[in-house]
CSV table of C-alpha atoms and ligand atoms in Angstrom, one decimal:
chain,number,residue,atom,x,y,z
N,1,MET,CA,124.9,-33.4,90.5
N,2,ALA,CA,122.8,-35.0,87.8
N,3,PHE,CA,121.8,-31.8,86.6
N,4,VAL,CA,125.4,-30.7,85.9
N,5,VAL,CA,126.1,-33.9,84.2
N,6,LEU,CA,123.1,-33.5,82.0
N,7,ALA,CA,123.7,-29.9,81.0
N,8,SER,CA,127.2,-30.8,79.8
N,9,VAL,CA,126.6,-34.0,77.8
N,10,SER,CA,124.6,-35.1,74.8
N,11,CYS,CA,121.2,-36.9,75.2
N,12,GLY,CA,122.9,-40.1,74.6
N,13,ALA,CA,124.4,-40.0,78.2
N,14,GLN,CA,121.2,-38.9,79.7
N,15,GLU,CA,120.3,-42.4,80.6
N,16,GLN,CA,123.2,-43.2,82.1
N,17,ALA,CA,123.4,-40.1,84.3
N,18,ALA,CA,119.8,-40.6,85.2
N,19,SER,CA,120.1,-44.2,86.1
N,20,SER,CA,123.0,-43.4,88.4
N,21,THR,CA,121.2,-41.1,90.3
N,22,THR,CA,117.8,-42.6,90.7
N,23,ALA,CA,116.0,-45.9,90.5
N,24,VAL,CA,113.2,-44.3,88.2
N,25,PRO,CA,112.6,-45.6,84.7
N,26,VAL,CA,114.0,-43.3,82.1
N,27,PRO,CA,111.6,-42.4,79.2
N,28,PRO,CA,112.5,-44.2,75.9
N,29,ALA,CA,114.9,-42.3,73.7
N,30,SER,CA,112.2,-41.7,71.3
N,31,ASP,CA,110.3,-39.5,73.9
N,32,PRO,CA,110.8,-35.8,72.9
N,33,ALA,CA,111.5,-35.1,76.3
N,34,SER,CA,114.5,-36.9,76.4
N,35,GLU,CA,115.9,-35.2,73.4
N,36,THR,CA,116.3,-31.7,75.0
N,37,GLN,CA,119.7,-30.6,76.2
N,38,THR,CA,118.2,-28.3,78.7
N,39,PRO,CA,118.6,-29.4,82.4
N,40,VAL,CA,115.4,-30.8,83.5
N,41,ALA,CA,114.6,-31.6,87.0
N,42,VAL,CA,114.4,-35.5,87.5
N,43,THR,CA,110.8,-35.9,88.8
N,44,PRO,CA,110.0,-39.2,90.4
N,45,GLU,CA,107.6,-41.5,88.2
N,46,PRO,CA,104.5,-42.7,89.8
N,47,GLU,CA,104.8,-45.7,92.1
N,48,PRO,CA,104.8,-49.0,90.2
N,49,THR,CA,101.6,-50.2,89.1
N,50,GLY,CA,99.5,-51.2,92.1
N,51,PRO,CA,96.1,-53.1,92.0
N,52,PRO,CA,93.4,-51.5,90.1
N,53,PRO,CA,90.8,-49.4,91.9
N,54,PHE,CA,87.6,-51.1,92.7
N,55,SER,CA,85.3,-51.1,89.7
N,56,SER,CA,81.7,-52.3,89.3
N,57,GLN,CA,79.2,-52.2,86.6
N,58,VAL,CA,75.3,-52.9,86.9
N,59,SER,CA,73.6,-54.2,83.8
N,60,ARG,CA,70.3,-55.7,82.7
N,61,VAL,CA,70.4,-59.6,82.7
N,62,THR,CA,69.1,-61.5,79.9
N,63,ARG,CA,67.0,-64.7,80.4
N,64,ASP,CA,69.9,-66.7,78.7
N,65,ARG,CA,72.3,-65.6,81.6
N,66,LEU,CA,70.0,-67.4,84.1
N,67,PRO,CA,69.4,-70.9,82.4
N,68,HIS,CA,68.9,-72.6,85.5
N,69,SER,CA,68.5,-70.1,88.5
N,70,TRP,CA,65.4,-68.5,87.0
N,71,GLN,CA,62.1,-70.2,85.6
N,72,PRO,CA,58.6,-68.8,85.0
N,73,GLY,CA,56.8,-68.8,88.2
N,74,CYS,CA,59.6,-67.2,90.2
N,75,PRO,CA,58.7,-64.6,92.6
N,76,VAL,CA,60.6,-61.9,90.8
N,77,SER,CA,60.9,-61.2,86.9
N,78,TYR,CA,64.3,-61.7,85.4
N,79,ARG,CA,63.6,-58.2,84.2
N,80,ASP,CA,63.8,-56.9,87.8
N,81,LEU,CA,67.1,-58.5,88.2
N,82,ARG,CA,70.6,-56.9,87.5
N,83,LEU,CA,74.0,-58.2,86.8
N,84,VAL,CA,76.5,-56.9,89.0
N,85,THR,CA,80.0,-57.1,87.6
N,86,LEU,CA,82.5,-56.0,90.4
N,87,SER,CA,86.0,-56.3,91.9
N,88,TYR,CA,86.9,-58.7,94.4
N,89,TRP,CA,90.1,-59.6,96.3
N,90,GLY,CA,90.9,-63.3,96.0
N,91,PHE,CA,92.2,-66.0,98.2
N,92,ASP,CA,95.3,-65.8,96.2
N,93,GLY,CA,96.0,-62.2,97.4
N,94,LYS,CA,95.3,-60.5,93.7
N,95,PRO,CA,92.2,-58.7,92.3
N,96,HIS,CA,89.6,-60.4,90.4
N,97,THR,CA,86.3,-59.6,88.7
N,98,GLY,CA,83.0,-61.4,89.7
N,99,GLU,CA,79.6,-61.6,88.9
N,100,LEU,CA,76.4,-61.5,91.0
N,101,VAL,CA,72.7,-61.2,90.3
N,102,VAL,CA,70.6,-59.3,92.7
N,103,ARG,CA,67.4,-57.5,92.6
N,104,LYS,CA,67.5,-54.0,91.0
N,105,THR,CA,66.4,-52.3,94.2
N,106,VAL,CA,69.5,-53.8,96.0
N,107,THR,CA,72.4,-53.1,93.5
N,108,ASP,CA,73.6,-49.8,95.4
N,109,ASP,CA,73.7,-51.9,98.8
N,110,ILE,CA,75.9,-54.5,97.1
N,111,VAL,CA,78.2,-52.2,95.3
N,112,THR,CA,78.7,-50.2,98.6
N,113,VAL,CA,79.6,-53.2,100.5
N,114,PHE,CA,81.9,-54.9,98.1
N,115,GLU,CA,83.8,-51.8,97.4
N,116,LYS,CA,84.7,-51.7,101.1
N,117,LEU,CA,85.6,-55.5,101.0
N,118,TYR,CA,87.9,-54.7,98.2
N,119,ASP,CA,89.5,-51.8,99.6
N,120,TRP,CA,90.2,-53.9,102.9
N,121,ARG,CA,91.6,-56.8,100.8
N,122,TRP,CA,89.1,-58.9,102.4
N,123,PRO,CA,89.3,-62.3,100.6
N,124,ILE,CA,86.8,-64.2,98.8
N,125,ARG,CA,87.3,-67.5,97.1
N,126,GLN,CA,85.4,-67.2,94.0
N,127,MET,CA,82.2,-65.3,92.8
N,128,LYS,CA,80.3,-66.8,89.9
N,129,LEU,CA,76.7,-67.0,89.0
N,130,VAL,CA,75.1,-70.1,90.5
N,131,ASP,CA,74.0,-71.2,87.0
N,132,ALA,CA,77.8,-72.3,86.6
N,133,TYR,CA,76.6,-75.1,89.0
N,134,LYS,CA,73.4,-75.5,87.2
N,135,ALA,CA,71.6,-73.8,90.0
N,136,ASP,CA,72.4,-76.5,92.6
N,137,ASP,CA,73.0,-74.9,95.9
N,138,TYR,CA,74.9,-77.9,97.4
N,139,ASP,CA,77.4,-77.7,94.5
N,140,SER,CA,78.1,-74.0,94.6
N,141,ILE,CA,78.6,-74.2,98.3
N,142,ASP,CA,80.9,-77.0,98.0
N,143,ALA,CA,82.8,-75.1,95.4
N,144,ASP,CA,83.0,-72.2,98.0
N,145,ASN,CA,81.4,-70.0,95.6
N,146,THR,CA,80.0,-66.6,96.6
N,147,SER,CA,76.6,-66.1,95.0
N,148,ALA,CA,73.2,-64.1,95.3
N,149,PHE,CA,70.1,-64.7,93.1
N,150,ASN,CA,68.8,-68.2,93.0
N,151,CYS,CA,65.1,-69.0,92.7
N,152,ARG,CA,65.0,-71.7,95.3
N,153,ARG,CA,63.0,-72.6,98.5
N,154,ALA,CA,64.6,-71.8,101.7
N,155,THR,CA,66.5,-74.7,103.2
N,156,GLY,CA,64.0,-77.1,105.0
N,157,SER,CA,61.1,-75.0,104.2
N,158,SER,CA,58.3,-74.6,101.3
N,159,ASN,CA,58.7,-70.8,101.5
N,160,TRP,CA,60.9,-69.0,98.7
N,161,SER,CA,64.4,-68.3,100.1
N,162,ASN,CA,65.4,-64.5,100.2
N,163,HIS,CA,67.8,-65.5,97.4
N,164,ALA,CA,64.8,-66.2,95.1
N,165,TYR,CA,63.9,-62.4,95.5
N,166,GLY,CA,67.6,-61.6,94.8
N,167,GLU,CA,68.1,-59.8,98.1
N,168,ALA,CA,70.2,-62.3,99.9
N,169,ILE,CA,74.1,-63.3,99.3
N,170,ASP,CA,76.1,-66.3,100.5
N,171,ILE,CA,79.8,-65.4,101.0
N,172,ASN,CA,82.6,-68.0,101.2
N,173,PRO,CA,80.0,-70.6,102.2
N,174,ARG,CA,82.9,-73.5,103.1
N,175,GLU,CA,84.5,-70.8,105.5
N,176,ASN,CA,81.1,-69.9,106.7
N,177,PRO,CA,78.7,-72.8,106.7
N,178,TYR,CA,75.2,-73.3,107.4
N,179,VAL,CA,75.2,-75.1,110.6
N,180,THR,CA,72.3,-76.7,112.4
N,181,ALA,CA,71.2,-76.2,116.0
N,182,SER,CA,72.9,-79.3,116.8
N,183,GLY,CA,76.2,-78.0,115.2
N,184,SER,CA,76.5,-80.1,112.1
N,185,THR,CA,77.1,-79.2,108.4
N,186,ALA,CA,76.0,-81.0,105.2
N,187,HIS,CA,79.6,-80.3,103.8
N,188,GLN,CA,82.5,-82.4,104.7
N,189,ASN,CA,84.9,-79.6,103.6
N,190,ALA,CA,83.3,-77.1,106.0
N,191,LYS,CA,83.4,-79.1,109.3
N,192,LYS,CA,86.4,-77.1,110.7
N,193,PHE,CA,84.5,-74.0,110.4
N,194,THR,CA,81.2,-74.9,112.3
N,195,LYS,CA,82.1,-72.8,115.4
N,196,ARG,CA,82.4,-69.3,116.0
N,197,PRO,CA,84.7,-67.2,116.5
N,198,THR,CA,87.2,-68.9,114.6
N,199,LYS,CA,90.2,-68.0,112.5
N,200,GLY,CA,90.7,-68.5,108.7
N,201,LYS,CA,91.1,-66.7,105.5
N,202,GLY,CA,87.5,-65.5,104.4
N,203,VAL,CA,85.9,-66.3,107.9
N,204,ILE,CA,83.1,-64.2,109.2
N,205,ASN,CA,82.8,-63.8,112.9
N,206,PRO,CA,80.3,-61.8,115.2
N,207,GLY,CA,81.0,-58.2,115.1
N,208,ASP,CA,83.4,-58.3,112.1
N,209,LYS,CA,83.6,-55.4,109.9
N,210,VAL,CA,81.9,-57.3,107.0
N,211,VAL,CA,78.9,-57.7,109.2
N,212,LYS,CA,79.0,-54.2,110.0
N,213,ALA,CA,79.3,-53.0,106.5
N,214,PHE,CA,76.3,-55.0,105.6
N,215,ALA,CA,74.2,-53.8,108.4
N,216,ARG,CA,75.0,-50.2,107.4
N,217,VAL,CA,73.0,-50.9,104.1
N,218,GLY,CA,70.2,-52.7,106.1
N,219,TRP,CA,71.3,-56.4,105.5
N,220,GLU,CA,71.4,-58.9,108.5
N,221,TRP,CA,73.6,-61.6,108.9
N,222,GLY,CA,72.5,-65.3,109.3
N,223,GLY,CA,75.2,-65.8,112.1
N,224,TYR,CA,73.1,-64.0,114.4
N,225,TRP,CA,70.1,-66.4,114.0
N,226,SER,CA,69.3,-68.4,117.0
N,227,GLY,CA,69.5,-72.2,116.7
N,228,THR,CA,70.4,-72.6,113.1
N,229,LYS,CA,73.3,-70.4,111.9
N,230,ASP,CA,73.8,-69.5,108.3
N,231,TYR,CA,77.2,-67.8,108.8
N,232,GLN,CA,77.5,-67.3,104.8
N,233,HIS,CA,74.2,-65.5,104.6
N,234,PHE,CA,73.2,-61.8,104.4
N,235,SER,CA,69.8,-60.7,103.4
N,236,LYS,CA,68.2,-57.5,103.1
N,237,GLY,CA,65.9,-56.8,106.1
N,238,GLY,CA,67.0,-60.4,107.5
N,239,GLY,CA,65.5,-63.7,107.0
C,1,ZN,ZN1,71.8,-67.6,101.7
């Protein structure tokens, strides 16, 4: 019916005719296509704008981006680190852009996994460089911040952490705490998340697709350690 109407009226009536037959937005009157008097099939417009597709960018990281997390004497030069800027799905149900620093040899691993997480709408609280917390691991964890590189010793050890090599990442550390063999966590706000399996936004449980996605690129989960469990922690080759 719309075609008949369109063929018999001036362009001024087109908007009314189109809007009475479809819910599709009509091009503005200045659009040349709307000036025609020739009957035109009404083609549906694309769906309303959805979330943007996953995007990522890998770039060199300058020394001044890592004022606290890197110092001379660290086991990896900052020149061998990369800044990965990527999309993540927030706890607020919206897309966000986060930043991670990792070793240049593992950027593909990270992008591969985080593209899956984004496509799954798997929620992440926030993702800033640990330098936003002056490289204080406790403060970053308390803020539930997902981060990777940090030139520091392993918890309770004099050895470098895998984070010091840019080959480890901690994800939603409040929901996925470091839990001692006796079942305690240093973070008050994480106490309800010390047992697995458990439910909750951004929680990682044994066998989860998040764990499998990391395993496919050769990263092991700290939730599978015996004794102490580090449910937030994934690292290249384990450890
Ligand atoms: Zn970790």
